[in-house]
Coordinates of C-alpha atoms in Angstrom, one line a residue:
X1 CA -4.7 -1.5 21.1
X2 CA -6.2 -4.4 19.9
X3 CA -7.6 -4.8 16.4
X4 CA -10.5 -6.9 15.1
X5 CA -10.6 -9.8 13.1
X6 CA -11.5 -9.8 10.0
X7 CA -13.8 -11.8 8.0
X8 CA -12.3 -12.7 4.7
X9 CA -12.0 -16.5 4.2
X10 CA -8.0 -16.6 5.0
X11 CA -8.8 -15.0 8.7
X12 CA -9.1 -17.4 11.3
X13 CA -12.3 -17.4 13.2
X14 CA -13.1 -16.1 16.4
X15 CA -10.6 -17.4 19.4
X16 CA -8.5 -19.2 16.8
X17 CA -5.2 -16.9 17.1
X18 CA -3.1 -18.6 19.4
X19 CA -4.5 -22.2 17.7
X20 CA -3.6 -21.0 14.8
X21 CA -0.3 -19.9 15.4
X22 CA 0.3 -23.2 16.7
X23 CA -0.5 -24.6 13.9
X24 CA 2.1 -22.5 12.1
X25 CA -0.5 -20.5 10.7
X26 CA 1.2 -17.6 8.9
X27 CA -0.2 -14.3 10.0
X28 CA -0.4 -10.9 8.5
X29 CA -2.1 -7.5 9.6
X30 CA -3.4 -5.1 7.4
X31 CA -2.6 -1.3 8.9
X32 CA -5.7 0.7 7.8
X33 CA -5.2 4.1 7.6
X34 CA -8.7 5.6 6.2
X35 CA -11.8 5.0 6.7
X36 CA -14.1 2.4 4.2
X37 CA -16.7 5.0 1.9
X38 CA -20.1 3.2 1.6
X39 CA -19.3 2.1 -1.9
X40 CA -16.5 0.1 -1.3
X41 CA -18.1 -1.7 2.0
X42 CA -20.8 -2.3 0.0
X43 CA -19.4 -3.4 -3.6
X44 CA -16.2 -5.1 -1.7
X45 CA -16.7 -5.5 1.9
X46 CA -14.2 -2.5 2.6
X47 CA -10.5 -1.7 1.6
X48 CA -9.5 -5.0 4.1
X49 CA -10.8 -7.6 1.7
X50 CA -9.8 -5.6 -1.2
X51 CA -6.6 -6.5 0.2
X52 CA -6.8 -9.6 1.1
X53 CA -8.0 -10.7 -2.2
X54 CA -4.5 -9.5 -3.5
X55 CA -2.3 -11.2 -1.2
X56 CA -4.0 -13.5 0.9
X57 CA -3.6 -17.6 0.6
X58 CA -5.8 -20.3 2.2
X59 CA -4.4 -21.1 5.2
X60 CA -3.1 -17.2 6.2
X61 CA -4.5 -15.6 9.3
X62 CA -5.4 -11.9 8.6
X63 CA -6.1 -9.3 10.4
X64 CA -6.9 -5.5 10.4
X65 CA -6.0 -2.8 12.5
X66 CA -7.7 0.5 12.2
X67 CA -4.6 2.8 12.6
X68 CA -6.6 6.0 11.6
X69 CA -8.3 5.6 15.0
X70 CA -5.1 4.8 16.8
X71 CA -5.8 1.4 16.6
X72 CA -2.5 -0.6 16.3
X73 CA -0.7 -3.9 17.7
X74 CA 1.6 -3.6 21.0
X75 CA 5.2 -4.2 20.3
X76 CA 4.8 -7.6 22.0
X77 CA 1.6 -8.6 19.5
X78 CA 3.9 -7.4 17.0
X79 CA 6.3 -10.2 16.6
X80 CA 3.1 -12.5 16.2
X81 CA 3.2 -11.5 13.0
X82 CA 4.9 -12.6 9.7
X83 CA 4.4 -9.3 7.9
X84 CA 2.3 -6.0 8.0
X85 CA 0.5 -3.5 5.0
X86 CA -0.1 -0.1 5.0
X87 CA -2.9 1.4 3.1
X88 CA -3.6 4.7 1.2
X89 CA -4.9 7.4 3.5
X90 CA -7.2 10.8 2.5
X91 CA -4.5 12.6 5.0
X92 CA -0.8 13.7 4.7
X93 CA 1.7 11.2 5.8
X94 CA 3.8 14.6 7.3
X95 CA 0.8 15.5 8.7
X96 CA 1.2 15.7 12.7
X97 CA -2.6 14.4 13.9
X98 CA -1.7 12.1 17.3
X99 CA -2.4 8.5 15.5
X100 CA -0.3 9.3 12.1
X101 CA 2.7 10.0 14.7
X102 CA 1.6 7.0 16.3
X103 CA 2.0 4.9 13.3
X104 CA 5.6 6.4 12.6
X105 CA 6.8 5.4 15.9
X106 CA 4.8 1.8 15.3
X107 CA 7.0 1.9 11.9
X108 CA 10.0 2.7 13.3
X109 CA 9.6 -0.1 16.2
X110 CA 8.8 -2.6 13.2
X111 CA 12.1 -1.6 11.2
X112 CA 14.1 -2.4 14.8
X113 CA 12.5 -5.9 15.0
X114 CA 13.2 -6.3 10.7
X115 CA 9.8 -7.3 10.2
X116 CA 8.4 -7.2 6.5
X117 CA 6.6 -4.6 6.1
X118 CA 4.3 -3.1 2.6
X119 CA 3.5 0.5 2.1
X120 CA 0.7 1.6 -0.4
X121 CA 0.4 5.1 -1.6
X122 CA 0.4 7.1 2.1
X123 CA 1.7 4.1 3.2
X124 CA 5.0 4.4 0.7
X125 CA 5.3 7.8 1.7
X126 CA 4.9 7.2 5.7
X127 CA 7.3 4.1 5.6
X128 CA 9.4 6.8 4.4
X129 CA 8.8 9.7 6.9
X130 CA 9.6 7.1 9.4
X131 CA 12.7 5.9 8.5
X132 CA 14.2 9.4 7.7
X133 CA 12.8 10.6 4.3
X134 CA 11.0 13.3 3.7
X135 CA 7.5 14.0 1.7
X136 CA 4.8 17.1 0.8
X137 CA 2.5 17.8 -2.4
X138 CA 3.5 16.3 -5.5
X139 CA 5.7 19.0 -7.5
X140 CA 3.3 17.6 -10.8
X141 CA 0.6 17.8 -8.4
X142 CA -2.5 14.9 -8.6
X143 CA -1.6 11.9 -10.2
X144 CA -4.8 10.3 -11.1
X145 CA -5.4 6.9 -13.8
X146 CA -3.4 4.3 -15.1
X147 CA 0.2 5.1 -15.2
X148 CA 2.9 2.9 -16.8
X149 CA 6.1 2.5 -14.2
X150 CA 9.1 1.7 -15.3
X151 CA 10.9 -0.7 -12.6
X152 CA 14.7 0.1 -12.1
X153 CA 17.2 -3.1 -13.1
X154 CA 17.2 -4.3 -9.6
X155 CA 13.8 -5.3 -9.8
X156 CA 14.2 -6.8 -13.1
X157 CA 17.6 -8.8 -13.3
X158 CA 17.5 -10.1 -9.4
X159 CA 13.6 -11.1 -9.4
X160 CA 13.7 -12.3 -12.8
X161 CA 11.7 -15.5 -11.9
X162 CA 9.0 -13.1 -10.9
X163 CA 8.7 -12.0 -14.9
X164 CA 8.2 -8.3 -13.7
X165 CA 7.6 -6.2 -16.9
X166 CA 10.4 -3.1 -18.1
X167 CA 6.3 -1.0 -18.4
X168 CA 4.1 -2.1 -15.8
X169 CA 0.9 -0.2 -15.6
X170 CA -0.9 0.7 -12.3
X171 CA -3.7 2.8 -11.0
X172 CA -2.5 6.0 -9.2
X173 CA -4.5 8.1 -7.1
X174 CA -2.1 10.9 -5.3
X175 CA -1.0 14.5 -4.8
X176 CA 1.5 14.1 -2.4
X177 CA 4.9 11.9 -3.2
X178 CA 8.0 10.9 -0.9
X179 CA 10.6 14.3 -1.6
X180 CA 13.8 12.4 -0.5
X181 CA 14.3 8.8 0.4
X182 CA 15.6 8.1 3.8
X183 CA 19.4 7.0 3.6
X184 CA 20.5 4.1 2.5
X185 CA 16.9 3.4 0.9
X186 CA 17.0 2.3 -2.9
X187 CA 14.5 3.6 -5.6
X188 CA 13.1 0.5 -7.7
X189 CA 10.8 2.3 -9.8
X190 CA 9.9 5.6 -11.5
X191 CA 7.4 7.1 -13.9
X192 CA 7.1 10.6 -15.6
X193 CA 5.2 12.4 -13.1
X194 CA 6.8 10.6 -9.8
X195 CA 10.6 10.0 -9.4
X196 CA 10.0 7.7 -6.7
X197 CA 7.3 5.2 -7.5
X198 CA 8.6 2.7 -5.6
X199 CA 11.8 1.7 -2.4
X200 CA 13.2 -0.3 -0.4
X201 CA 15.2 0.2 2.8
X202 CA 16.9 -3.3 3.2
X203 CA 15.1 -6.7 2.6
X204 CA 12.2 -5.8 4.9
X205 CA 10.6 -2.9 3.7
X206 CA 9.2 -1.5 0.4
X207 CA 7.3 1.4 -0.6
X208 CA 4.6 1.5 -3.6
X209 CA 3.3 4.4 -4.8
X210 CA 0.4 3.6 -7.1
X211 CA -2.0 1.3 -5.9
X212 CA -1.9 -2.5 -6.9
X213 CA -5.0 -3.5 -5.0
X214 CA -7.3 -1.3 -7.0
X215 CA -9.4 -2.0 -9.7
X216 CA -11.0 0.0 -12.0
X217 CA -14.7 0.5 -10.4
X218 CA -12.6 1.8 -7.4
X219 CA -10.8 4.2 -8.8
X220 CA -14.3 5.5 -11.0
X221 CA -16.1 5.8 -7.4
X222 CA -12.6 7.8 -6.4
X223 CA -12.5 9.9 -9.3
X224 CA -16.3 10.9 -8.8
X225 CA -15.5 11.7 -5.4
X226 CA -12.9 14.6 -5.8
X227 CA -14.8 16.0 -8.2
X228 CA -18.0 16.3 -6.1
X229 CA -15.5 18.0 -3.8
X230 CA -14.5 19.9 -6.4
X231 CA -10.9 19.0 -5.7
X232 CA -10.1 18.6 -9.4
X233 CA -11.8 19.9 -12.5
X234 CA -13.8 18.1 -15.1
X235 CA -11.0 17.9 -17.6
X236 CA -8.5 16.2 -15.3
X237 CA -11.2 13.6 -14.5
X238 CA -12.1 12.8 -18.5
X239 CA -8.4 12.3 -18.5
X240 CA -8.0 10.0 -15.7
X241 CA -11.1 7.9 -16.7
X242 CA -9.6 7.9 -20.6
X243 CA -6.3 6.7 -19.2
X244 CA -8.8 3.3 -18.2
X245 CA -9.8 2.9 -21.5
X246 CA -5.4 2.7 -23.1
X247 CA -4.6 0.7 -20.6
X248 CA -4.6 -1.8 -18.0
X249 CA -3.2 -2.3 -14.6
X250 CA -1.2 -5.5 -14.8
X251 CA -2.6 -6.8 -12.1
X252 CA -1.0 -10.1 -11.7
X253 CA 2.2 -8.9 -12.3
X254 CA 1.9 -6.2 -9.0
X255 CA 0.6 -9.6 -6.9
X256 CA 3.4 -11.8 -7.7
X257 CA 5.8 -8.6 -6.9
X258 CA 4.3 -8.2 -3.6
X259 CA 3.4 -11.6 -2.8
X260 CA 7.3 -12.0 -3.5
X261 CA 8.2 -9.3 -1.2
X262 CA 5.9 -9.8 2.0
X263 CA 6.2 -13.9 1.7
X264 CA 9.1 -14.5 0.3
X265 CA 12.9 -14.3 0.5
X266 CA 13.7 -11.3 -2.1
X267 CA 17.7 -10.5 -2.0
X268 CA 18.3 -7.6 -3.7

């Protein structure tokens, strides 16, 4: 299925994909795997742009697929693209609902062709469902705030003109994890709660756990959510929303790491 262009500044206007491809337009899709909630469509045009405004450059075609509808690309509008990202998701990536199996065979069809591809929270752990790992519920259970990572040596020594900090702070908003990494996948970062905070599975694929492209007033609207919900209790949302106030995603450090990854030429 098609998707639908998006209207961030980098997306090329309507009936300008094949001209911009021409043109040697680079061109990236964003997977979206939950819906937008009023607040975030409202304060940031919805979780596409939030995205966007992390990694996209003038210049960049971008475009978003609603995968949680079972909206994806063909095979064949596949290779169109430079690079894919998949979003955070309220549902379990081993969950068996007809478009999250849809997604893993999508995946799986994208690992064939080597394609770069960027998985955020349920899209970490999916990447890994689909290329043999396994997931469930975190054995710590919710991991909510700003958590400090600590990236494995690989990330350090090889990408050291990226600068990529030993403590790197990011937001987290989970309760399920990736179990055990598919074979021959690498861990690249861990943190006290989560064992695998971040993977990759060759030069083309990486998994991130916490969530680079959120900012604080996102994670406040999430945190209010669950507990509405009453999916956690008060005191583990006074302790997620303290953990804003000791520290700070490092932002640009997560963009230049990903940036790296989906645009680049990272040899591990």
């Amino acid at each position: 299925m098609g998707g639908e262009n998006g209207d961030a500044a980098v997306a090329p206007a309507a009936g300008e994909k094949e001209e911009g491809k021409e043109k040697g337009r680079r061109k990236f899709a964003v997977l979206l795997c939950a819906d937008d909630s009023e607040y975030v469509r409202k304060a940031y045009g919805g979780y596409f742009k939030v995205f966007v405004g992390l990694l996209g450059e003038e210049g960049e075609a971008w475009q978003v697929y609603r995968a949680a509808h079972g909206e994806l690309p063909t095979a064949a509008e596949a290779d169109g693209y430079d690079g894919f990202v998949i979003t955070g998701s309220c549902n379990d990536a081993h969950g068996d609902d007809p478009w999250i199996e849809g997604l893993v065979a999508f995946l799986r069809t994208l690992d064939a062709k080597k394609k770069k591809v960027l998985g955020v929270c349920f899209g970490h752990q999916i990447l890994s469902r689909a290329l043999g790992g396994t997931t469930g519920r975190a054995k710590k259970g919710w991991d909510i705030g700003v958590t400090c990572i600590h990236p494995s040596h690989t990330i350090i020594k090889s990408q050291a003109s990226l600068h990529i900090p030993s403590h790197l702070p990011v937001i987290e908003f989970h309760r399920d994890e990736v179990w055990q990494l598919p074979p021959q996948a690498e861990v690249l970062a861990w943190s006290e709660k989560t064992g695998i905070e971040m993977f990759r599975y060759g030069n083309h694929i990486m998994g991130i756990q916490g969530h680079p492209e959120y900012d604080k007033g996102i994670l406040l609207h999430l945190i209010d959510r669950l507990l509405q919900r009453n999916l956690i209790q008060t005191c583990h949302a006074e302790a997620a929303k303290a953990s804003i106030g000791m520290r700070q995603p490092d932002r640009e450090a997560w963009k230049r790491l990903c940036k790296g990854f989906l645009k680049g030429d990272l040899l591990w």
